[in-house]
Short mmCIF file of C-alpha atoms in Angstrom, two decimals:
data_model
loop_
_atom_site.label_atom_id
_atom_site.label_comp_id
_atom_site.label_asym_id
_atom_site.label_seq_id
_atom_site.Cartn_x
_atom_site.Cartn_y
_atom_site.Cartn_z
CA MET U 1 -58.04 10.88 -9.20
CA LYS U 2 -59.63 10.77 -5.65
CA LYS U 3 -58.11 13.41 -3.80
CA ILE U 4 -57.73 12.85 -0.37
CA ALA U 5 -56.41 14.57 2.67
CA VAL U 6 -54.43 13.17 5.73
CA ILE U 7 -54.06 15.01 8.92
CA LEU U 8 -51.47 14.51 11.14
CA CYS U 9 -50.52 16.40 14.16
CA GLY U 10 -46.70 14.75 15.31
CA SER U 11 -45.39 11.36 14.92
CA GLY U 12 -46.05 8.72 17.79
CA PHE U 13 -48.76 6.92 19.63
CA LYS U 14 -48.08 9.21 22.95
CA ASP U 15 -47.48 12.62 21.67
CA GLY U 16 -48.87 12.75 18.25
CA SER U 17 -50.19 10.33 15.59
CA GLU U 18 -49.89 7.23 15.92
CA ILE U 19 -47.30 6.06 13.34
CA ARG U 20 -48.95 2.60 12.87
CA GLU U 21 -52.40 3.61 11.68
CA SER U 22 -50.61 6.48 10.19
CA VAL U 23 -48.70 4.64 7.33
CA ALA U 24 -52.21 1.92 6.96
CA VAL U 25 -53.76 5.31 5.71
CA LEU U 26 -51.61 6.01 3.45
CA LEU U 27 -51.23 2.50 2.91
CA ALA U 28 -54.50 2.05 1.72
CA LEU U 29 -54.85 5.27 -0.27
CA SER U 30 -51.78 4.37 -2.57
CA ARG U 31 -53.34 0.17 -2.92
CA HIS U 32 -56.78 2.41 -4.07
CA GLY U 33 -55.13 4.57 -6.31
CA ALA U 34 -55.99 7.95 -4.29
CA SER U 35 -53.73 11.03 -4.38
CA VAL U 36 -52.78 12.48 -0.62
CA GLN U 37 -51.47 14.86 0.53
CA CYS U 38 -50.62 15.39 4.62
CA PHE U 39 -50.88 18.54 6.88
CA ALA U 40 -50.18 19.13 10.28
CA PRO U 41 -51.08 22.57 12.26
CA ASP U 42 -47.49 24.34 12.48
CA LYS U 43 -47.73 24.05 16.00
CA PRO U 44 -46.08 23.30 19.00
CA GLN U 45 -47.20 20.07 20.30
CA ALA U 46 -48.95 19.53 23.61
CA ASP U 47 -46.30 17.94 24.95
CA VAL U 48 -43.13 15.41 24.14
CA ILE U 49 -43.13 11.54 25.57
CA ASN U 50 -40.40 9.54 26.14
CA ALA U 51 -42.01 6.36 24.37
CA LEU U 52 -40.19 3.90 26.98
CA THR U 53 -41.29 5.73 30.18
CA GLU U 54 -44.34 7.72 29.33
CA GLU U 55 -43.13 9.83 31.59
CA PRO U 56 -43.32 14.00 29.94
CA MET U 57 -39.70 15.16 28.45
CA VAL U 58 -39.62 18.38 30.46
CA GLY U 59 -37.98 21.39 28.55
CA GLU U 60 -38.06 19.98 25.54
CA THR U 61 -40.94 20.93 22.06
CA ARG U 62 -41.49 20.37 19.05
CA ASN U 63 -43.60 20.85 16.35
CA MET U 64 -46.04 18.85 14.79
CA LEU U 65 -45.80 20.13 11.29
CA VAL U 66 -42.51 19.37 11.35
CA GLU U 67 -42.69 16.00 12.97
CA ALA U 68 -45.70 14.67 11.14
CA GLY U 69 -42.96 15.25 8.32
CA ARG U 70 -41.27 12.26 9.56
CA ILE U 71 -44.01 10.19 8.81
CA ALA U 72 -45.04 11.79 5.28
CA ARG U 73 -41.55 11.80 4.28
CA GLY U 74 -40.82 15.86 4.41
CA ALA U 75 -44.80 15.76 1.97
CA ILE U 76 -47.14 17.76 3.55
CA SER U 77 -48.14 21.32 4.59
CA PRO U 78 -49.12 23.80 6.99
CA LEU U 79 -52.64 23.24 7.82
CA SER U 80 -53.25 26.63 7.55
CA GLN U 81 -52.80 25.64 3.49
CA LEU U 82 -55.88 22.67 3.20
CA GLN U 83 -58.15 24.02 0.52
CA VAL U 84 -61.31 22.22 1.26
CA SER U 85 -62.43 22.83 -2.14
CA GLN U 86 -59.12 21.31 -3.65
CA PHE U 87 -60.04 17.57 -2.26
CA ASP U 88 -62.96 15.32 -2.08
CA ALA U 89 -62.19 13.77 1.41
CA VAL U 90 -60.95 13.78 4.39
CA ILE U 91 -59.15 10.97 6.62
CA ILE U 92 -57.57 11.45 10.58
CA PRO U 93 -55.40 8.65 11.57
CA GLY U 94 -55.43 8.11 15.62
CA GLY U 95 -52.49 8.70 18.37
CA PHE U 96 -52.63 10.08 22.04
CA GLY U 97 -51.76 13.23 20.49
CA VAL U 98 -54.61 13.83 18.62
CA ALA U 99 -56.52 13.89 21.79
CA LYS U 100 -54.02 16.81 22.87
CA ASN U 101 -53.07 18.22 20.00
CA LEU U 102 -56.35 18.83 17.64
CA CYS U 103 -58.22 19.37 20.45
CA THR U 104 -58.67 18.88 24.29
CA PHE U 105 -60.60 15.79 24.83
CA ALA U 106 -58.00 14.55 26.14
CA THR U 107 -57.92 16.72 29.54
CA GLU U 108 -61.68 18.02 29.32
CA GLY U 109 -63.30 14.65 27.43
CA SER U 110 -66.63 15.70 26.34
CA LYS U 111 -66.36 19.54 27.65
CA GLY U 112 -63.09 19.93 25.40
CA LYS U 113 -62.69 22.07 22.04
CA VAL U 114 -61.62 21.68 18.47
CA LEU U 115 -58.78 23.32 18.10
CA PRO U 116 -60.37 26.70 15.84
CA GLU U 117 -58.21 26.22 11.81
CA LEU U 118 -59.79 22.25 12.02
CA LYS U 119 -63.09 22.90 13.42
CA THR U 120 -63.67 25.49 10.03
CA ILE U 121 -62.26 22.87 7.44
CA LEU U 122 -64.10 19.76 9.05
CA GLU U 123 -67.34 21.98 8.60
CA LYS U 124 -66.10 22.72 5.00
CA PHE U 125 -65.84 18.91 4.35
CA TYR U 126 -69.34 18.47 6.02
CA SER U 127 -71.37 20.95 4.60
CA GLU U 128 -69.73 19.84 0.88
CA LYS U 129 -70.75 16.47 1.70
CA LYS U 130 -67.50 15.25 1.49
CA PRO U 131 -66.92 12.29 3.75
CA ILE U 132 -64.83 12.12 6.93
CA GLY U 133 -62.63 8.93 8.01
CA ALA U 134 -61.20 9.11 11.73
CA VAL U 135 -59.40 5.98 13.03
CA CYS U 136 -58.76 5.24 16.95
CA ILE U 137 -59.96 8.31 19.12
CA ALA U 138 -59.92 11.00 16.21
CA PRO U 139 -63.31 10.57 16.49
CA ALA U 140 -63.47 12.33 19.74
CA VAL U 141 -62.14 14.88 17.22
CA LEU U 142 -65.58 14.84 15.45
CA ALA U 143 -67.41 14.38 18.08
CA LEU U 144 -66.66 17.79 19.95
CA ALA U 145 -65.99 19.57 16.18
CA PHE U 146 -70.25 18.74 15.47
CA THR U 147 -72.52 18.96 18.60
CA GLU U 148 -75.44 20.21 16.81
CA LYS U 149 -75.22 16.84 14.48
CA GLN U 150 -76.11 13.45 16.39
CA LEU U 151 -73.04 10.94 14.58
CA GLU U 152 -72.85 7.36 14.62
CA LEU U 153 -69.35 6.83 15.35
CA THR U 154 -67.01 4.29 16.99
CA VAL U 155 -63.64 3.86 19.30
CA GLY U 156 -64.35 0.25 19.56
CA PRO U 157 -65.38 -1.39 22.80
CA LYS U 158 -67.60 0.97 25.41
CA SER U 159 -64.82 2.95 27.55
CA GLU U 160 -64.42 6.42 29.29
CA ALA U 161 -64.27 7.75 25.65
CA SER U 162 -67.16 6.45 24.23
CA ASP U 163 -69.43 7.34 26.99
CA GLU U 164 -67.85 11.04 27.26
CA ILE U 165 -68.81 10.60 22.94
CA GLU U 166 -72.49 10.03 24.34
CA LYS U 167 -72.68 12.64 26.53
CA LEU U 168 -72.32 14.97 23.57
CA GLY U 169 -75.41 13.16 21.92
CA HIS U 170 -74.00 11.08 19.47
CA LYS U 171 -73.85 7.06 19.73
CA HIS U 172 -71.47 5.42 19.87
CA ARG U 173 -71.32 1.80 18.13
CA VAL U 174 -69.41 -1.10 19.06
CA THR U 175 -66.96 -3.16 16.57
CA HIS U 176 -64.42 -5.02 16.24
CA PRO U 177 -60.34 -3.58 15.36
CA SER U 178 -61.22 -5.44 11.74
CA GLN U 179 -63.96 -3.41 10.81
CA CYS U 180 -65.13 0.30 10.52
CA TYR U 181 -68.40 1.81 10.94
CA VAL U 182 -70.12 3.82 8.47
CA ASP U 183 -72.97 6.32 9.30
CA THR U 184 -74.30 7.44 5.68
CA LYS U 185 -76.21 9.94 7.15
CA ASN U 186 -73.65 11.80 8.29
CA ARG U 187 -70.87 10.27 5.15
CA ILE U 188 -68.52 9.50 8.06
CA VAL U 189 -66.43 6.35 8.38
CA SER U 190 -64.70 5.26 11.79
CA THR U 191 -62.49 2.79 12.94
CA ALA U 192 -61.14 1.60 16.51
CA ALA U 193 -57.21 0.43 15.71
CA TYR U 194 -55.66 0.95 18.55
CA MET U 195 -58.47 1.57 20.97
CA CYS U 196 -58.20 -2.37 21.12
CA GLU U 197 -55.72 -4.46 21.92
CA ALA U 198 -55.65 -6.43 18.55
CA PRO U 199 -52.50 -7.87 15.81
CA LEU U 200 -50.98 -5.39 13.85
CA HIS U 201 -52.97 -6.86 10.85
CA GLU U 202 -56.65 -6.30 12.48
CA LEU U 203 -55.70 -2.48 12.67
CA PHE U 204 -54.70 -2.69 8.69
CA GLU U 205 -57.61 -4.83 8.13
CA GLY U 206 -59.89 -1.94 9.82
CA ILE U 207 -58.28 0.90 8.18
CA GLU U 208 -57.91 -1.08 4.86
CA ARG U 209 -62.13 -1.01 4.77
CA LEU U 210 -62.49 2.66 6.82
CA THR U 211 -60.17 3.50 3.48
CA GLU U 212 -62.47 2.09 1.28
CA GLN U 213 -65.67 3.09 2.16
CA VAL U 214 -64.12 7.08 2.52
CA LEU U 215 -63.54 6.52 -1.23
CA ALA U 216 -67.36 5.11 -1.72
CA LEU U 217 -69.00 8.07 0.01
CA ILE U 218 -66.98 10.42 -2.90
CA PRO U 219 -70.00 11.51 -4.56
CA MET E 1 -43.67 -20.08 16.76
CA LYS E 2 -41.31 -18.42 14.88
CA LYS E 3 -39.65 -15.42 17.15
CA ILE E 4 -38.14 -12.68 15.22
CA ALA E 5 -35.67 -9.63 16.34
CA VAL E 6 -36.19 -6.36 14.43
CA ILE E 7 -33.46 -4.15 14.97
CA LEU E 8 -34.30 0.17 14.60
CA CYS E 9 -32.34 2.78 14.88
CA GLY E 10 -34.33 5.99 15.97
CA SER E 11 -37.84 6.89 14.02
CA GLY E 12 -37.88 9.11 10.74
CA PHE E 13 -36.14 8.23 7.22
CA LYS E 14 -33.15 11.18 7.12
CA ASP E 15 -31.62 10.33 10.51
CA GLY E 16 -33.40 6.70 11.99
CA SER E 17 -35.33 4.16 10.75
CA GLU E 18 -37.69 4.64 7.66
CA ILE E 19 -41.06 4.23 9.77
CA ARG E 20 -42.67 3.11 6.69
CA GLU E 21 -40.51 0.02 6.73
CA SER E 22 -40.10 -0.59 9.72
CA VAL E 23 -43.76 -0.33 10.18
CA ALA E 24 -44.09 -2.59 6.93
CA VAL E 25 -41.61 -5.52 8.44
CA LEU E 26 -43.84 -5.90 12.35
CA LEU E 27 -47.45 -5.91 9.60
CA ALA E 28 -45.65 -8.82 7.37
CA LEU E 29 -44.78 -10.40 11.10
CA SER E 30 -47.79 -9.70 12.38
CA ARG E 31 -49.67 -11.79 9.08
CA HIS E 32 -47.54 -14.52 9.48
CA GLY E 33 -47.92 -15.11 13.22
CA ALA E 34 -44.34 -14.64 14.34
CA SER E 35 -43.62 -13.16 17.15
CA VAL E 36 -41.33 -10.14 17.32
CA GLN E 37 -39.27 -7.90 19.46
CA CYS E 38 -38.03 -4.95 18.98
CA PHE E 39 -34.40 -4.06 19.72
CA ALA E 40 -32.12 -0.23 19.28
CA PRO E 41 -28.81 0.81 20.45
CA ASP E 42 -29.08 2.65 23.63
CA LYS E 43 -27.13 5.82 22.22
CA PRO E 44 -27.41 9.10 20.42
CA GLN E 45 -28.46 9.11 17.04
CA ALA E 46 -25.78 10.60 14.70
CA ASP E 47 -27.83 13.67 14.26
CA VAL E 48 -31.20 15.31 14.15
CA ILE E 49 -32.88 15.94 10.91
CA ASN E 50 -35.37 18.50 10.62
CA ALA E 51 -38.20 16.27 8.12
CA LEU E 52 -38.86 19.74 6.51
CA THR E 53 -36.04 21.33 5.99
CA GLU E 54 -34.11 18.51 5.78
CA GLU E 55 -30.80 20.30 7.68
CA PRO E 56 -29.69 18.98 10.94
CA MET E 57 -31.45 20.60 13.79
CA VAL E 58 -28.18 22.23 15.65
CA GLY E 59 -28.17 21.36 19.36
CA GLU E 60 -30.94 18.67 19.39
CA THR E 61 -29.72 15.25 20.63
CA ARG E 62 -32.30 12.32 20.32
CA ASN E 63 -31.61 8.28 21.92
CA MET E 64 -32.06 5.72 18.91
CA LEU E 65 -34.06 3.39 21.57
CA VAL E 66 -36.02 6.25 22.74
CA GLU E 67 -36.83 7.74 19.23
CA ALA E 68 -37.73 3.60 17.88
CA GLY E 69 -39.72 3.12 20.59
CA ARG E 70 -42.20 5.11 18.92
CA ILE E 71 -42.21 2.60 16.12
CA ALA E 72 -42.53 -0.11 19.05
CA ARG E 73 -45.26 1.27 20.75
CA GLY E 74 -42.48 1.40 23.92
CA ALA E 75 -42.47 -2.42 23.56
CA ILE E 76 -38.30 -2.32 23.13
CA SER E 77 -34.75 -3.30 24.48
CA PRO E 78 -32.12 -2.06 23.99
CA LEU E 79 -29.35 -3.81 21.22
CA SER E 80 -27.36 -5.40 24.20
CA GLN E 81 -29.98 -6.90 24.98
CA LEU E 82 -29.97 -9.64 22.29
CA GLN E 83 -29.74 -12.76 22.71
CA VAL E 84 -29.17 -14.38 19.57
CA SER E 85 -30.22 -18.03 20.92
CA GLN E 86 -33.20 -17.05 21.69
CA PHE E 87 -34.52 -15.72 17.94
CA ASP E 88 -35.16 -18.04 14.55
CA ALA E 89 -33.99 -14.67 12.77
CA VAL E 90 -33.60 -10.77 12.10
CA ILE E 91 -34.67 -8.42 10.48
CA ILE E 92 -33.59 -4.48 9.45
CA PRO E 93 -35.41 -1.85 8.11
CA GLY E 94 -34.04 0.88 6.07
CA GLY E 95 -34.25 4.39 6.47
CA PHE E 96 -30.46 6.43 6.00
CA GLY E 97 -30.17 6.27 10.10
CA VAL E 98 -29.15 3.33 9.47
CA ALA E 99 -26.01 3.81 7.33
CA LYS E 100 -25.20 6.68 9.86
CA ASN E 101 -26.70 5.22 13.59
CA LEU E 102 -25.81 1.30 12.86
CA CYS E 103 -22.29 1.84 10.65
CA THR E 104 -21.21 4.57 8.74
CA PHE E 105 -21.75 3.82 4.99
CA ALA E 106 -23.28 7.20 4.86
CA THR E 107 -19.91 8.86 5.08
CA GLU E 108 -17.17 5.96 4.14
CA GLY E 109 -18.58 3.84 1.54
CA SER E 110 -16.99 0.57 1.49
CA LYS E 111 -15.07 1.59 3.83
CA GLY E 112 -17.43 2.39 6.30
CA LYS E 113 -17.10 0.27 9.88
CA VAL E 114 -20.68 -1.44 11.41
CA LEU E 115 -21.72 -0.73 15.25
CA PRO E 116 -19.36 -3.29 16.59
CA GLU E 117 -22.53 -4.92 19.38
CA LEU E 118 -24.76 -5.21 16.13
CA LYS E 119 -21.76 -6.76 13.99
CA THR E 120 -20.98 -9.45 16.78
CA ILE E 121 -24.40 -10.18 16.59
CA LEU E 122 -25.27 -10.47 13.20
CA GLU E 123 -21.81 -12.94 13.35
CA LYS E 124 -24.18 -14.70 15.46
CA PHE E 125 -27.37 -14.85 13.55
CA TYR E 126 -24.58 -15.94 10.35
CA SER E 127 -22.73 -18.47 12.03
CA GLU E 128 -26.05 -20.50 13.53
CA LYS E 129 -26.98 -20.52 9.87
CA LYS E 130 -30.62 -18.09 11.31
CA PRO E 131 -31.61 -15.92 8.03
CA ILE E 132 -31.04 -12.37 7.97
CA GLY E 133 -33.52 -9.41 6.07
CA ALA E 134 -32.36 -6.29 5.28
CA VAL E 135 -34.64 -3.87 3.60
CA CYS E 136 -33.18 -0.64 1.28
CA ILE E 137 -30.06 0.74 2.76
CA ALA E 138 -29.29 -2.20 5.20
CA PRO E 139 -28.00 -4.25 3.09
CA ALA E 140 -24.94 -2.19 3.49
CA VAL E 141 -24.38 -2.67 7.12
CA LEU E 142 -24.21 -6.15 6.42
CA ALA E 143 -21.97 -5.76 3.36
CA LEU E 144 -19.82 -4.32 5.74
CA ALA E 145 -20.09 -6.75 8.94
CA PHE E 146 -19.19 -9.32 6.12
CA THR E 147 -16.30 -8.65 3.73
CA GLU E 148 -15.14 -12.47 3.99
CA LYS E 149 -18.10 -13.55 2.36
CA GLN E 150 -19.37 -13.04 -0.78
CA LEU E 151 -23.36 -11.91 -0.08
CA GLU E 152 -25.98 -11.46 -2.95
CA LEU E 153 -27.55 -8.19 -2.55
CA THR E 154 -30.11 -5.59 -3.16
CA VAL E 155 -30.41 -1.89 -2.77
CA GLY E 156 -32.84 -1.45 -5.77
CA PRO E 157 -30.76 0.23 -9.00
CA LYS E 158 -27.52 0.59 -9.87
CA SER E 159 -26.30 3.50 -7.51
CA GLU E 160 -23.66 4.66 -5.92
CA ALA E 161 -24.54 2.75 -2.71
CA SER E 162 -24.27 -0.84 -5.56
CA ASP E 163 -20.91 0.48 -6.64
CA GLU E 164 -19.65 0.12 -2.79
CA ILE E 165 -21.57 -2.49 -2.11
CA GLU E 166 -19.68 -4.38 -5.11
CA LYS E 167 -16.29 -2.78 -4.06
CA LEU E 168 -16.18 -5.15 -1.05
CA GLY E 169 -16.66 -8.15 -3.23
CA HIS E 170 -20.15 -8.58 -2.79
CA LYS E 171 -22.40 -9.34 -5.74
CA HIS E 172 -25.29 -6.16 -6.03
CA ARG E 173 -28.48 -7.38 -8.14
CA VAL E 174 -31.21 -5.42 -9.37
CA THR E 175 -34.78 -5.46 -8.34
CA HIS E 176 -37.61 -3.72 -8.45
CA PRO E 177 -39.06 -2.84 -5.35
CA SER E 178 -42.49 -5.36 -5.02
CA GLN E 179 -39.43 -7.85 -4.85
CA CYS E 180 -37.15 -9.29 -3.12
CA TYR E 181 -33.38 -10.89 -3.27
CA VAL E 182 -32.90 -14.27 -1.65
CA ASP E 183 -29.19 -15.25 -1.32
CA THR E 184 -29.69 -18.63 -0.62
CA LYS E 185 -26.14 -19.55 0.24
CA ASN E 186 -25.97 -16.66 3.02
CA ARG E 187 -28.95 -17.16 4.17
CA ILE E 188 -29.86 -13.59 3.35
CA VAL E 189 -33.17 -11.85 2.09
CA SER E 190 -32.86 -7.92 0.88
CA THR E 191 -35.46 -6.08 -0.66
CA ALA E 192 -35.27 -2.20 -2.40
CA ALA E 193 -37.82 -0.24 -0.44
CA TYR E 194 -37.09 3.38 -0.91
CA MET E 195 -33.97 3.03 -2.79
CA CYS E 196 -36.36 3.47 -5.51
CA GLU E 197 -39.06 6.11 -6.04
CA ALA E 198 -42.58 3.43 -5.82
CA PRO E 199 -46.07 4.10 -4.96
CA LEU E 200 -46.12 2.80 -1.04
CA HIS E 201 -48.45 -0.22 -1.62
CA GLU E 202 -45.30 -1.96 -3.94
CA LEU E 203 -43.06 -1.17 -0.73
CA PHE E 204 -44.92 -2.86 1.07
CA GLU E 205 -45.26 -5.86 -1.51
CA GLY E 206 -41.04 -6.18 -1.46
CA ILE E 207 -41.03 -6.62 2.42
CA GLU E 208 -43.97 -8.82 3.06
CA ARG E 209 -41.76 -10.98 0.09
CA LEU E 210 -38.91 -10.82 2.04
CA THR E 211 -40.31 -11.63 5.30
CA GLU E 212 -42.17 -14.67 3.79
CA GLN E 213 -38.89 -15.66 2.48
CA VAL E 214 -36.93 -14.99 5.40
CA LEU E 215 -39.80 -16.73 7.71
CA ALA E 216 -38.91 -19.71 5.00
CA LEU E 217 -35.27 -19.90 5.47
CA ILE E 218 -35.59 -20.76 9.11
CA PRO E 219 -34.11 -24.36 9.39
#
């Protein structure tokens, strides 16, 4: 049975992991009979955003691990406990929280930094030739983590985000949300998901394709 | 295009709407080309539960509408604004919050009460012969709302919950989570989902079946 780590960072499109994308990844892994373990940093979110007003909930703090536990139904471990040797691949769902909690892409674009413990983990997956899947804005984390490699990634249409990714020396590939893009040289698979306006079932198709390709790249 | 109301009550398996079940409902409706509007009561949740420790987060309050907005990506309205005349059917995903926020089944079982504004809405859907779908523990809300009718419902295997439902004069039907049960007389469709331990893709199958049957019952 293939063992896949899924990295979350809260629960919600504006301040954490995008709920629907995260569920789509878990669904696809379940369908393909893969074993899953979720992880999230045991740290406060960068912010807490009211999903209706889209304004910060001032004075409120939420922990990424505890909130991601809502998606994971409690079956989640601190990111610091992720042993790369125990997994065949890793997938990072999207959500604006990914660009704020797992790296500083939201505020610093191509000058952003990746959360150090995550950078170390991603480098190990890469160096052990284990595939990495990234959904929605999560390819930006990979773009910041692997500035020495020329990655091929999609974040959907050409956008400010794709421009920042290209500034780092990577190639952006325009895709439809029902598709994924496979960078076979670097064993990185990405899909646009909510970087596009599209019906929910099309995003699920794209994430299903991504999951299939990640599983297929496992040596 | 068929218009379906989806009723949520927070975001999380222990204190709100079950995230995966809610997403499964939205996915199935998207696949079938239905139009969706999410609603939730604009009221505080009964409690806030830490998804890791499963203990109450003492002193913290969260609003059902705001938190459900995380699942709905902001596209959600207060339950008080739901006009039954504008919808063809209604679906209620599960989650322990449904038994605490939308009714008092969690603490009072067959002696519980349904949130009055929801009871009025459900009675209107019923009397206008518009189908009602209920996932996981949500059939308990219907059992409490329709004590005068003899409903046929599933909450999965025989359990304390199914016993309480039968005390109200309804018939409980044992089902597998990949199935749903259709009460054609009362136009009520239910599926067990996380009332059972089952792989995620089997719950999605059951919720897909439920959604198909709800849509098929629309006159």
